Coordinates of C-alpha atoms in Angstrom, one line a residue:
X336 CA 25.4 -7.8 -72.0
X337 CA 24.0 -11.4 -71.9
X338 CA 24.4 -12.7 -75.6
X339 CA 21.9 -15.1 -75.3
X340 CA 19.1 -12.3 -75.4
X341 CA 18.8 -8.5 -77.0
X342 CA 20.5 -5.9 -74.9
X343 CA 18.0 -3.5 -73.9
X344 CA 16.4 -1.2 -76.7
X345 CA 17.9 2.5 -76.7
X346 CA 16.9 5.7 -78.2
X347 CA 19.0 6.1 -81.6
X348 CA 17.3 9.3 -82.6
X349 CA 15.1 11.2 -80.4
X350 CA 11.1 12.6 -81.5
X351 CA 12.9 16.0 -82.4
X352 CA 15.3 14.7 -84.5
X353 CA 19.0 14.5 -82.8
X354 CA 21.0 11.7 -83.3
X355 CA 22.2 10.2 -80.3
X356 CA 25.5 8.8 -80.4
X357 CA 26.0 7.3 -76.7
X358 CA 23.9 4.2 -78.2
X359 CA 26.9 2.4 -79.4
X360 CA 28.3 2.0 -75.3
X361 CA 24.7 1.4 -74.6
X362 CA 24.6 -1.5 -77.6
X363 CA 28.5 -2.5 -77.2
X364 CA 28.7 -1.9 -80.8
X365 CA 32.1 -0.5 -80.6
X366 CA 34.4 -3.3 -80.5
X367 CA 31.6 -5.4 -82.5
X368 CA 33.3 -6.3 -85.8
X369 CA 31.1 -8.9 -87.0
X370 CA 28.3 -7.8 -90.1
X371 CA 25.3 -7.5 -89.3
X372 CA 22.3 -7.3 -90.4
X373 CA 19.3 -4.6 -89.9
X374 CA 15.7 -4.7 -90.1
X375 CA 13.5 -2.0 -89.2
X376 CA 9.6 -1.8 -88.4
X377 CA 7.4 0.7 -90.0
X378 CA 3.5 1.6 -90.2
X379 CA 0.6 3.4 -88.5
X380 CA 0.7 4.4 -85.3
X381 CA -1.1 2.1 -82.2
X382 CA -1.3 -0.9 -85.3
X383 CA 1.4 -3.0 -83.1
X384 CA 5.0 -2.5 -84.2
X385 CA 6.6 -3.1 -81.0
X386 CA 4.6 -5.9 -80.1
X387 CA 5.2 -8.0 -83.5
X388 CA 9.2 -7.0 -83.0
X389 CA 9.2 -8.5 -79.4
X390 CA 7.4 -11.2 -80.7
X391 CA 9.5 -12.3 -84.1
X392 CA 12.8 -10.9 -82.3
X393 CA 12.3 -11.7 -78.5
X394 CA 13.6 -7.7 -78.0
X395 CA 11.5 -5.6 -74.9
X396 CA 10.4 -2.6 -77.0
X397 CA 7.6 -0.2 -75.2
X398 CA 4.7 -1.5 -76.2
X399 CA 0.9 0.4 -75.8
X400 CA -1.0 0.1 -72.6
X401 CA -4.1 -0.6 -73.9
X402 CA -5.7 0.4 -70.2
X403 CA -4.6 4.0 -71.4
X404 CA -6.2 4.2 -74.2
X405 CA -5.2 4.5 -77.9
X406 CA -2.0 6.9 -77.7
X407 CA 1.7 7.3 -78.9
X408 CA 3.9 4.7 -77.3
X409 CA 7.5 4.7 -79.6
X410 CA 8.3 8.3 -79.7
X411 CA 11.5 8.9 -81.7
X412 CA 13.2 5.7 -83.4
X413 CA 14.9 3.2 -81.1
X414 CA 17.3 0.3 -81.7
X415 CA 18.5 -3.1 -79.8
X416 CA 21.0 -5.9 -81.1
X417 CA 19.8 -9.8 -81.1
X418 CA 22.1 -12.3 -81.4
X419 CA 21.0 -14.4 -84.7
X420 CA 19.3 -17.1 -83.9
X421 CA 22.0 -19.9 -85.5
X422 CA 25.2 -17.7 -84.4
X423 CA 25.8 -15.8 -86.7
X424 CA 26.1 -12.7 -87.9
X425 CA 23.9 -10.2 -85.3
X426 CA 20.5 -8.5 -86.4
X427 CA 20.3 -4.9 -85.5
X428 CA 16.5 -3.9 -85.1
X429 CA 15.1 -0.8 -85.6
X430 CA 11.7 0.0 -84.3
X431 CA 10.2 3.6 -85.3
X432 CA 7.5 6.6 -84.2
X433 CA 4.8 5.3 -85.9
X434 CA 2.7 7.4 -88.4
X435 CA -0.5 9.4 -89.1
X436 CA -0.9 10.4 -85.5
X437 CA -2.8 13.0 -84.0
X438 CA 0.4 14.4 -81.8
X439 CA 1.9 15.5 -84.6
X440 CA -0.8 16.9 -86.1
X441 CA -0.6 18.0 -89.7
X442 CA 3.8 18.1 -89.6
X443 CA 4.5 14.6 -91.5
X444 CA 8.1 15.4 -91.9
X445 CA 10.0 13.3 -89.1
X446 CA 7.4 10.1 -90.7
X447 CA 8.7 10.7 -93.9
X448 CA 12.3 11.1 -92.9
X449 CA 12.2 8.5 -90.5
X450 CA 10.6 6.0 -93.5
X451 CA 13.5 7.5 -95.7
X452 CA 16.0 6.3 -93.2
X453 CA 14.8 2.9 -92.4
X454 CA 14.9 2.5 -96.2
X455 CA 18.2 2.9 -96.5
X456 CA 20.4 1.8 -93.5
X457 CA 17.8 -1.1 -93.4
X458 CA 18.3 -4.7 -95.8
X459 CA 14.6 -6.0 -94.3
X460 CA 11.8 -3.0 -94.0
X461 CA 9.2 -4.7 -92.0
X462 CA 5.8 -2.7 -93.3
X463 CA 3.1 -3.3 -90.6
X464 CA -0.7 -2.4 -91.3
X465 CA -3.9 -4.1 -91.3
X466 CA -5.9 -6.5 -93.6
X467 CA -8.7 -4.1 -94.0
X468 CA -6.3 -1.2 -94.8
X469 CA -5.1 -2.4 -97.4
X470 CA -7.0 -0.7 -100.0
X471 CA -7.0 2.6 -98.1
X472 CA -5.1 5.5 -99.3
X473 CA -4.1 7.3 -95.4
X474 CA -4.4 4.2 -93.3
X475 CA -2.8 2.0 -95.8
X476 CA 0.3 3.5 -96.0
X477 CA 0.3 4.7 -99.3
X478 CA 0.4 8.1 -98.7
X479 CA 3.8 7.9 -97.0
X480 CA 5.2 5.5 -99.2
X481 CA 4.2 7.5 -102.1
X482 CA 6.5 10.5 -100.3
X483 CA 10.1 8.3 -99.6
X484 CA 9.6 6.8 -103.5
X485 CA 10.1 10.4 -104.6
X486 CA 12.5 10.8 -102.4
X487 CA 14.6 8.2 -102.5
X488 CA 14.4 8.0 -106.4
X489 CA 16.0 11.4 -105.9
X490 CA 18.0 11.2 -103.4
X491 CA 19.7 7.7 -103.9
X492 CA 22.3 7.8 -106.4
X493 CA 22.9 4.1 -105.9
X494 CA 20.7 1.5 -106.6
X495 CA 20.3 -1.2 -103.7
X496 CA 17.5 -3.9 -103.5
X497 CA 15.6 -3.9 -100.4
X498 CA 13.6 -7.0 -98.8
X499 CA 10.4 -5.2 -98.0
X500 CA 8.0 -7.7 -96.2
X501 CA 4.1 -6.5 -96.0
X502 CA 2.6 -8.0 -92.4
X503 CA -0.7 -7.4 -92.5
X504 CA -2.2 -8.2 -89.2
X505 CA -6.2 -9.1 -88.0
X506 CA -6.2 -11.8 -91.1
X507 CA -9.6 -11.6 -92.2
X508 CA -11.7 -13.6 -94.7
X509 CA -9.7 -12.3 -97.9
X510 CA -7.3 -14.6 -99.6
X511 CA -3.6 -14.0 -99.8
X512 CA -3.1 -14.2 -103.1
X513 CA -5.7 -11.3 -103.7
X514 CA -4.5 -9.3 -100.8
X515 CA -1.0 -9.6 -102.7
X516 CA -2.2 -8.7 -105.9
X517 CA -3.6 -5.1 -104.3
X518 CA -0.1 -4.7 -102.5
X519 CA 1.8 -5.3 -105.7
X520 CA -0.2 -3.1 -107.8
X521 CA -1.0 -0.5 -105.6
X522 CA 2.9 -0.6 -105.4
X523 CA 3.7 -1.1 -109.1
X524 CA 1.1 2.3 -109.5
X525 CA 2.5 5.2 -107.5
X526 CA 6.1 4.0 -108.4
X527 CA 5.3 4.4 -112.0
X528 CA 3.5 7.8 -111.1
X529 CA 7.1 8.6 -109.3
X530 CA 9.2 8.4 -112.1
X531 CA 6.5 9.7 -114.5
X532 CA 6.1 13.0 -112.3
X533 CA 10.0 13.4 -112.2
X534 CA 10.5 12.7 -116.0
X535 CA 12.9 9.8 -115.4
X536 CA 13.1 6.8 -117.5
X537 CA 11.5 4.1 -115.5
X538 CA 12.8 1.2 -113.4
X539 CA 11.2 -1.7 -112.5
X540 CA 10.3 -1.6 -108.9
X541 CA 11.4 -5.1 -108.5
X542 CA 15.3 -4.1 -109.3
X543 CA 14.5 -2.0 -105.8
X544 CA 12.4 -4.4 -103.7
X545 CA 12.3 -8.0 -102.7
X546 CA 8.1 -7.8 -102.1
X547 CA 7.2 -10.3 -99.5
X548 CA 3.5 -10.2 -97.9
X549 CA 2.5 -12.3 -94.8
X550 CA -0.8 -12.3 -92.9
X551 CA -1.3 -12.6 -89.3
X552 CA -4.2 -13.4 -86.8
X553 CA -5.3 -11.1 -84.8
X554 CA -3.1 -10.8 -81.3
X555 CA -5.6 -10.9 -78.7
X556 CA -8.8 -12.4 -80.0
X557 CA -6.4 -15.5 -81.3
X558 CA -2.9 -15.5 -79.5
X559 CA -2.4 -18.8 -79.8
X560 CA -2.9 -18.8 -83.6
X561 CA -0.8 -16.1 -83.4
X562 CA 2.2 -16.9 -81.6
X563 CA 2.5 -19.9 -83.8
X564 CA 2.4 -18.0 -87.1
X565 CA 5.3 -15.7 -85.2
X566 CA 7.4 -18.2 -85.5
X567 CA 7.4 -19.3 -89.2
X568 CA 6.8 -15.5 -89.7
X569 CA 10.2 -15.5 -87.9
X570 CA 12.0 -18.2 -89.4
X571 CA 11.6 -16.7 -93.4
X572 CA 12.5 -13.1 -92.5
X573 CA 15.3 -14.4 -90.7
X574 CA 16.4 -15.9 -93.7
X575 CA 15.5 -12.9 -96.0
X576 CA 17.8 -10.8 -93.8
X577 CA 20.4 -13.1 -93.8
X578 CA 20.4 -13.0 -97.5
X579 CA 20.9 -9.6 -97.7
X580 CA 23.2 -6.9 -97.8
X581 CA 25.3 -6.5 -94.4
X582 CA 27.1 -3.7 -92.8
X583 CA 30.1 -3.7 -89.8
X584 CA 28.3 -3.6 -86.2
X585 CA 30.9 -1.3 -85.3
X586 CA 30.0 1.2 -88.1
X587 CA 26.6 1.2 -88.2
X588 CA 26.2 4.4 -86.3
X589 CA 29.0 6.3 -88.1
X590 CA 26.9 5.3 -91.3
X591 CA 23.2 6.0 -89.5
X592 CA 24.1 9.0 -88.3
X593 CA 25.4 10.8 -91.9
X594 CA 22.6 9.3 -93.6
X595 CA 20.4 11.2 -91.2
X596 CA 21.7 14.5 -91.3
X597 CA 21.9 14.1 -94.9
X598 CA 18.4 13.5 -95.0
X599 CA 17.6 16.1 -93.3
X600 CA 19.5 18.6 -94.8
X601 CA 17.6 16.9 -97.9
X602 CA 21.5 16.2 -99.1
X603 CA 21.6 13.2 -101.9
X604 CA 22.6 10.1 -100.7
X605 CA 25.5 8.5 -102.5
X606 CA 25.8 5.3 -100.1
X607 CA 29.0 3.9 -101.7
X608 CA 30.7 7.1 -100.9
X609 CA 28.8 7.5 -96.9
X610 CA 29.9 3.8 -96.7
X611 CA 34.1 4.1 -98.0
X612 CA 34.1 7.5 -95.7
X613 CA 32.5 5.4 -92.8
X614 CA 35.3 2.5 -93.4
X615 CA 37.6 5.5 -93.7
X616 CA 36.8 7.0 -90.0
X617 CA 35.9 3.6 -88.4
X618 CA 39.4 1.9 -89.6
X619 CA 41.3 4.9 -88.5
X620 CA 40.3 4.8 -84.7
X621 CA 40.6 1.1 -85.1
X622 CA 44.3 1.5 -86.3
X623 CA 45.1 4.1 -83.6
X624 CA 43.5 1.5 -80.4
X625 CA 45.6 -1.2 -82.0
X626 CA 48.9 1.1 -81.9
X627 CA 48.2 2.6 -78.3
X628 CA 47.4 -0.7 -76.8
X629 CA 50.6 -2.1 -78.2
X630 CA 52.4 0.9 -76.5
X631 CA 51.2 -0.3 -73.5
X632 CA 51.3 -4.1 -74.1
X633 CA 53.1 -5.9 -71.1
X634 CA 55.6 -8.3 -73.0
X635 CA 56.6 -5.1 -75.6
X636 CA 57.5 -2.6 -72.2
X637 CA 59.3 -5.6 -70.9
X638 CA 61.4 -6.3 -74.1
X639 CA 62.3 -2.4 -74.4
X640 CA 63.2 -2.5 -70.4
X641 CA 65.5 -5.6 -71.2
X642 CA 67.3 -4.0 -74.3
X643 CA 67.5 -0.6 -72.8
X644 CA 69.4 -2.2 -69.0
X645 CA 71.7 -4.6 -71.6
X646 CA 72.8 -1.7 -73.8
X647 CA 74.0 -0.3 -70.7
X648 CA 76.6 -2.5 -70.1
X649 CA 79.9 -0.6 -71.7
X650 CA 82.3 -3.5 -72.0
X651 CA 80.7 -7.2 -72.8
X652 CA 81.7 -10.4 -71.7
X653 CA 80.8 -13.1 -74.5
X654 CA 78.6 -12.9 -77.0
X655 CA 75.9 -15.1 -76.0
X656 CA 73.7 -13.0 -74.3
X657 CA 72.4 -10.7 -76.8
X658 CA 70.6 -14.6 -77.5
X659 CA 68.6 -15.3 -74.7
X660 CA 66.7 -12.1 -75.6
X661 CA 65.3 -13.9 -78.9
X662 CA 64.4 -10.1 -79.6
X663 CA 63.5 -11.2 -83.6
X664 CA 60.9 -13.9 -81.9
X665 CA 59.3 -12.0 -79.6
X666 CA 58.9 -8.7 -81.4
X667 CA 57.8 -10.4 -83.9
X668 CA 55.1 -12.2 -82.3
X669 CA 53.3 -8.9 -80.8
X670 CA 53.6 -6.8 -84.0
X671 CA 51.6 -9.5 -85.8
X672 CA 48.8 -10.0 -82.6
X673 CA 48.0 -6.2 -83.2
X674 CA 48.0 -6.0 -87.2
X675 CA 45.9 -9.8 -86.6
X676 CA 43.4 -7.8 -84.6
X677 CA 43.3 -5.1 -86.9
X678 CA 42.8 -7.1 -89.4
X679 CA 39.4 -9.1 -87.8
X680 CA 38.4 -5.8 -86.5
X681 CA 38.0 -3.6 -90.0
X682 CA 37.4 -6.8 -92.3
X683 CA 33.9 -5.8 -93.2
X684 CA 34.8 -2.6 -94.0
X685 CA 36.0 -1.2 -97.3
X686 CA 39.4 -2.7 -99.2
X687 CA 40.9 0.3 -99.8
X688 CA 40.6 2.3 -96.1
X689 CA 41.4 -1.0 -94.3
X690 CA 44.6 -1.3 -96.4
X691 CA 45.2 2.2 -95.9
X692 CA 45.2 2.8 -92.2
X693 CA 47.0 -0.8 -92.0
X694 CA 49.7 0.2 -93.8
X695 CA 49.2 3.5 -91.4
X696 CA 49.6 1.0 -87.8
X697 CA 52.0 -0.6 -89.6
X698 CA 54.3 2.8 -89.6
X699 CA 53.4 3.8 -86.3
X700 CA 54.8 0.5 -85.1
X701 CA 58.0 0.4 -86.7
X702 CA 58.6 4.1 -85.2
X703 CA 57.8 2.3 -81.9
X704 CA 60.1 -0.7 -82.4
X705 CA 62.9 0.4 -84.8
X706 CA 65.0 2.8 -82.6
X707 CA 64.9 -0.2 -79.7
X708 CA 65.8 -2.9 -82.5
X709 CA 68.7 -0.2 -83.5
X710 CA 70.0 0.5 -80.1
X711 CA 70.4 -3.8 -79.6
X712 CA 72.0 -4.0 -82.6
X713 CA 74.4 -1.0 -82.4
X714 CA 75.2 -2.7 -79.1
X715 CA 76.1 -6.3 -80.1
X716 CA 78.2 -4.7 -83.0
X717 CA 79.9 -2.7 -81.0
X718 CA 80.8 -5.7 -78.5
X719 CA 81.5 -8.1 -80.7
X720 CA 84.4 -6.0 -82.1
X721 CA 85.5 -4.7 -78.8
X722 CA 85.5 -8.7 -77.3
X723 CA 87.2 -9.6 -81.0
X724 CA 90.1 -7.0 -80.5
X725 CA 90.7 -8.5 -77.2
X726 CA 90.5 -11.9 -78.2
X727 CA 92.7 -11.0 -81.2
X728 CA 95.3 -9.1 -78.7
X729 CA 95.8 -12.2 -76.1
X730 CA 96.4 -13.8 -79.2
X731 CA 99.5 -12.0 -80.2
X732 CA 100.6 -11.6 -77.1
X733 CA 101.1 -14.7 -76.4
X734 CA 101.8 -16.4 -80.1
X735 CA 103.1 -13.1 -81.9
X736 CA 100.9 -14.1 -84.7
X737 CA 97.3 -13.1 -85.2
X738 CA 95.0 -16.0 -87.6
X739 CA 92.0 -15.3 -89.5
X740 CA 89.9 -18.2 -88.1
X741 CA 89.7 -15.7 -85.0
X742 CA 87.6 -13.0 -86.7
X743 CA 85.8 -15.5 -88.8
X744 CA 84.3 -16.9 -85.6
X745 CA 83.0 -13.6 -84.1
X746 CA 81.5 -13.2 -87.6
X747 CA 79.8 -15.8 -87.0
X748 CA 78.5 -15.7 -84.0
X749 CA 77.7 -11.8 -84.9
X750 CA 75.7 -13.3 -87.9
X751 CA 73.9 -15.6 -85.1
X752 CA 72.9 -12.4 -83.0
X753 CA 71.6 -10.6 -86.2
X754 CA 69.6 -13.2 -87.1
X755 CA 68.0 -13.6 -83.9
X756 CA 67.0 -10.1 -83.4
X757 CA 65.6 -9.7 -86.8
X758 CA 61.6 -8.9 -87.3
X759 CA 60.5 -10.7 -90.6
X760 CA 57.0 -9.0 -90.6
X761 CA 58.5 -5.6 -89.7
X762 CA 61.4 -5.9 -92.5
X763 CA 64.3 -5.0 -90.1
X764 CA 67.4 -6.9 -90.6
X765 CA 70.3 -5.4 -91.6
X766 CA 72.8 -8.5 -91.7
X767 CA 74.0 -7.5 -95.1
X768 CA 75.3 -4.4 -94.4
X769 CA 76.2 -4.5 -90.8
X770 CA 78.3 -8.0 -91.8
X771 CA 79.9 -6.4 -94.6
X772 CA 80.8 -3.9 -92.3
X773 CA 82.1 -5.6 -89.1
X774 CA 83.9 -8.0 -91.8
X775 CA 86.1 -5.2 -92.9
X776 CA 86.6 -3.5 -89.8
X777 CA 88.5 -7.0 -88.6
X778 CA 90.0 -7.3 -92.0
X779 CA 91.7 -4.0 -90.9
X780 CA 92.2 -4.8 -87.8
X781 CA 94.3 -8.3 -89.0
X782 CA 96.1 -6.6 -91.8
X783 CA 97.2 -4.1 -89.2
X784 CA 98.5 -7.0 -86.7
X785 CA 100.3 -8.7 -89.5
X786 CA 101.7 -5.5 -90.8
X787 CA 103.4 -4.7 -87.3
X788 CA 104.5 -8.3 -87.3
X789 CA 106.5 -7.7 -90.6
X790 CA 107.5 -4.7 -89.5
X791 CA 108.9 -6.0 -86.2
X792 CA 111.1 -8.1 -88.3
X793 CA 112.5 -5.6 -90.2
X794 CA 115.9 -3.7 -88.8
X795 CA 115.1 -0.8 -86.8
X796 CA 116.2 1.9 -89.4
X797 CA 113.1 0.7 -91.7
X798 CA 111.1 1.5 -89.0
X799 CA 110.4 5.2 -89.8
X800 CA 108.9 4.3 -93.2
X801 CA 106.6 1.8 -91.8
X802 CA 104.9 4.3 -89.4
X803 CA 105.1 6.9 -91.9
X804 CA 103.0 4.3 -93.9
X805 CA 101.1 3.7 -90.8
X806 CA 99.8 7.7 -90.6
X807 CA 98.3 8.0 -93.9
X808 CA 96.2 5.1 -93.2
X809 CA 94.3 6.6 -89.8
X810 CA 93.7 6.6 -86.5
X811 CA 92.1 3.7 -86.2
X812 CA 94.7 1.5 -87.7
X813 CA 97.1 3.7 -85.6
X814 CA 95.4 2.9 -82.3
X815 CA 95.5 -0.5 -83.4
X816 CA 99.0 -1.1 -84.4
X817 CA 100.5 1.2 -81.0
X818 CA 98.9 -1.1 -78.8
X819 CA 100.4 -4.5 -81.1
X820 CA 103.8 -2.6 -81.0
X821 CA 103.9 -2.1 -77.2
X822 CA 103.1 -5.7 -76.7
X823 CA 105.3 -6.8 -78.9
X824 CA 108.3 -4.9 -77.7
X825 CA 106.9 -5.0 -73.8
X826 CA 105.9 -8.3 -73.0
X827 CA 103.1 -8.6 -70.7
X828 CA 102.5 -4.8 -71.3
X829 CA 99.2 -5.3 -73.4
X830 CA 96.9 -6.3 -70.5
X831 CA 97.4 -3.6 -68.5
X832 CA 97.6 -0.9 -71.0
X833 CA 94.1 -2.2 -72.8
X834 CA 93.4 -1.5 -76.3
X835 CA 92.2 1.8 -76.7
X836 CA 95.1 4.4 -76.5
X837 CA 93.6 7.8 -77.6
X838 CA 94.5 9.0 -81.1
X839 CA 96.3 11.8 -79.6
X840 CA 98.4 9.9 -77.4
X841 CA 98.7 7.4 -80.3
X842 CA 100.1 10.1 -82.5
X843 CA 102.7 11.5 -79.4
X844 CA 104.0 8.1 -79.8
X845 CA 104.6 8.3 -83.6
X846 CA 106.1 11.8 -83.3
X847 CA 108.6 10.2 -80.7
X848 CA 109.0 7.0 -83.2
X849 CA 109.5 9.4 -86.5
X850 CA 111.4 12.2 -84.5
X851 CA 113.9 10.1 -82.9
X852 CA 115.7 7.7 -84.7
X853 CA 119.4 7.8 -82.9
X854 CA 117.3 6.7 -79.8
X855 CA 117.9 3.4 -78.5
X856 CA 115.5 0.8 -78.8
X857 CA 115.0 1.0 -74.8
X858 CA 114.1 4.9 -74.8
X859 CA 111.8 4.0 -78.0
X860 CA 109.8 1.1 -75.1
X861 CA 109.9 4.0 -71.9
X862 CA 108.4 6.8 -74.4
X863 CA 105.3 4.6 -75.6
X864 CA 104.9 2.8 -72.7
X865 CA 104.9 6.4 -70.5
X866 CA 102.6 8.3 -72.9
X867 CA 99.9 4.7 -72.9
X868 CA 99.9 5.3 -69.3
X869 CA 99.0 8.9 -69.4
X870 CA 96.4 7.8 -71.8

């Protein structure tokens, strides 16, 4: 759609009444979130609606072919967006059937309801009529307006001020300011009789309506005059609309469309609660687009394929890599773009649904992204203590002593990898625990090393009691301390063996140990060393 000019008018509710919903695509009010305003046309038919919209708005309504004779030309209300004039917020213009004509015979319902509507989804009611109806009780209007003040007095169980701006067109020798004065009090008369004939206390009409009346020459006879009276016409009712009250382009048809069938199911209409249930359904499909397009979202599909191919990898080599993911960074970046958008696409509608389905996106994204951000994790934990127990091993085996500067370094860098795939928005970073936890698993690990150490220095009749000390601690000290022991006793042993005897095999080996103490120290090396290698 060019922006520069209205998109092309389309039918928003037809001449028998259905609501036609395909006029947000036709519009491209979906993905709209700006506020706009709206201003609709009403009046007598063949008085020229259409043709003072096109003129004030630049829009292409159907106008009457006066070659044809005087006849219907807007059947059924119709609707087109212009862009505001200074770039602003967008004006949604609503031109309607007009009234008292012969097609409908004596059936005034769809002129009342369609008056009703414009009333209420509209901030600027446009009433078009003619300078020497003014006075007159059919062609002036009154009877019809007469009908929605009942009705919306009724109906409306919110108060909300309209600008309702009186165009009377063919200007004829009658002042303003007198012309005005009938308005006004004709006005001021029936609203009175209104509230009188309904027993309500009465309200000043002027807590209702912003009463503006403009005069215009006569179209053909003085176009000239007329186009230039257009356009300062145009230049105060643009400002009256965008003074007042504004609703989300993107929910306007939500909102239209339960207004109408409330009106003509003659339902009360409680606009507070049509507008929060609008926000409610309008935020909701915005929430789920955001959380489907992320799905999809090239970088995110990438980052999962990158984790998912480096979890694969069973044994690690340094513990770099996890790094040059910058997981935390990335994640972060494109869970923020979507609640961003989210954000600038619901933030004219209502507080309390936009924080709702928020928070809603924001759940359905961490289902996405946790389980990934888990599996990475899980992984660099479990390689940084494998690539520390190997470290720690070469160690030994070549100094017989194990320091704690060793683990203190893989905490480190573990602490590095942590804080790199943590998401800050998201609230997933478990360094806390997981460094607690890794801390004491290499505590273990070390007091087992040094524990075998002692041990080995011990005569070889204390031995029993150490391993007997050894099983009530468990099986991972146990696999620990058989693999120390074999190096220790069987230089060069540890490499090929590897650290990760089974617990099984582990516990064969301290049967043999506990079982067989006359044994030599040699037949205590063949027994271990042969049951590792079975393992």
């Amino acid at each position: 759609m060019d922006m520069e000019r209205p998109s092309k008018p389309a039918l928003l509710i037809s001449r028998n009444g259905n609501f036609k919903t395909d006029i947000e695509q036709h519009l491209n009010l979906t993905t709209d979130s700006s506020k706009a305003a709206v201003v609709s046309i009403i009046g007598i038919q063949s008085t020229g609606k259409s043709t003072l919209s096109n003129c004030v708005f630049k829009t292409a309504f159907e106008v009457m072919d006066e070659n044809k004779g005087m006849a219907q030309t807007t059947k059924g209300i119709w609707m087109t967006k212009c862009p505001s004039p200074s770039g602003g917020s967008p004006i949604l213009v609503i031109d309607t059937e007009g009234s008292d004509g012969c097609e409908r015979e004596e059936d005034v319902t769809f002129e009342k309801q369609t008056a009703l509507f414009s009333l209420v989804v509209s901030n600027t009611v446009i009433m078009n009529m003619k300078c020497d109806n003014v006075n007159l009780h059919n062609g002036g209007g009154w009877s019809l307006l007469r009908t929605v003040f009942e009705v919306m007095i009724r109906k409306c169980k919110t108060r909300r001020k309209v600008n309702l701006v009186f165009v009377l067109r063919d200007k004829n020798g009658v002042p303003l300011h007198v012309l005005e004065k009938q308005l006004v009090d004709g006005l001021k008369k029936i609203w009175e009789e209104t509230f009188k004939r309904q027993a309500l206390p009465k309200a000043a009409l002027e807590k209702y309506f912003q009463i503006k009346v403009e005069t215009l020459p006569h179209y053909v006879h003085q176009e000239d005059a007329f186009r230039e009276e257009v356009g300062r016409l145009k230049d105060r009712i643009m400002h009256w609309t965008r003074s007042g009250e504004k609703i989300p382009a993107s929910g306007f048809v939500g909102l239209a469309q339960k207004i109408w069938c409330d009106i003509k199911q003659e339902k009360d209409l409680d606009l507070p609660q049509l507008r929060i249930m609008v926000s409610g359904v309008r935020c909701e499909e915005i929430a789920d687009e955001k959380y489907k397009s992320f799905r999809k979202d090239e970088s995110w599909t990438k980052i999962k394929e990158q984790v998912e191919e480096r979890t694969k990898i069973e044994k690690q080599v340094g513990v770099s890599p996890e790094l040059e993911l910058h997981f935390g960074k990335n994640v972060s970046k494109i869970w923020m773009k979507y609640l961003s958008k989210y954000d600038a696409d619901t933030q004219h509608y209502h507080q309390t649904k936009r924080d709702e389905y928020k928070r809603r996106l924001t759940d359905n994204l961490l289902k996405e992204i946790e389980p990934i951000y888990q599996s990475l994790v899980k992984h660099m934990y479990q390689a940084t203590l494998q690539m520390f127990t190997e470290a720690a091993l070469k160690e030994i085996e070549k100094t017989h002593a194990l320091s704690t500067l060793q683990a203190h370094n893989f905490i480190t860098k573990f602490k590095n990898q942590l804080k790199d795939a943590a998401i800050r928005p998201a609230n997933l970073d478990y360094k806390i625990k997981l460094v607690a936890e890794i801390k004491s698993e290499m505590d273990k690990s070390i007091r087992s090393f040094q524990a075998i150490i002692e041990m080995l220095k011990q005569p070889k009749k204390d031995r029993q009691k150490f391993w007997e000390k050894v099983v009530k601690i468990g099986a991972h000290t146990l696999n620990v301390a058989v693999s120390a022991t074999v190096m220790a006793l069987v230089p060069g042993i540890g490499t090929a063996v590897g650290v990760s005897p089974l617990s099984a095999s582990a516990l064969s080996i301290i049967s043999i140990l506990m079982g067989k103490n006359s044994e030599s120290s040699e037949g205590h090396v063949t027994a271990m060393t042969s049951t590792l290698k079975e393992a």
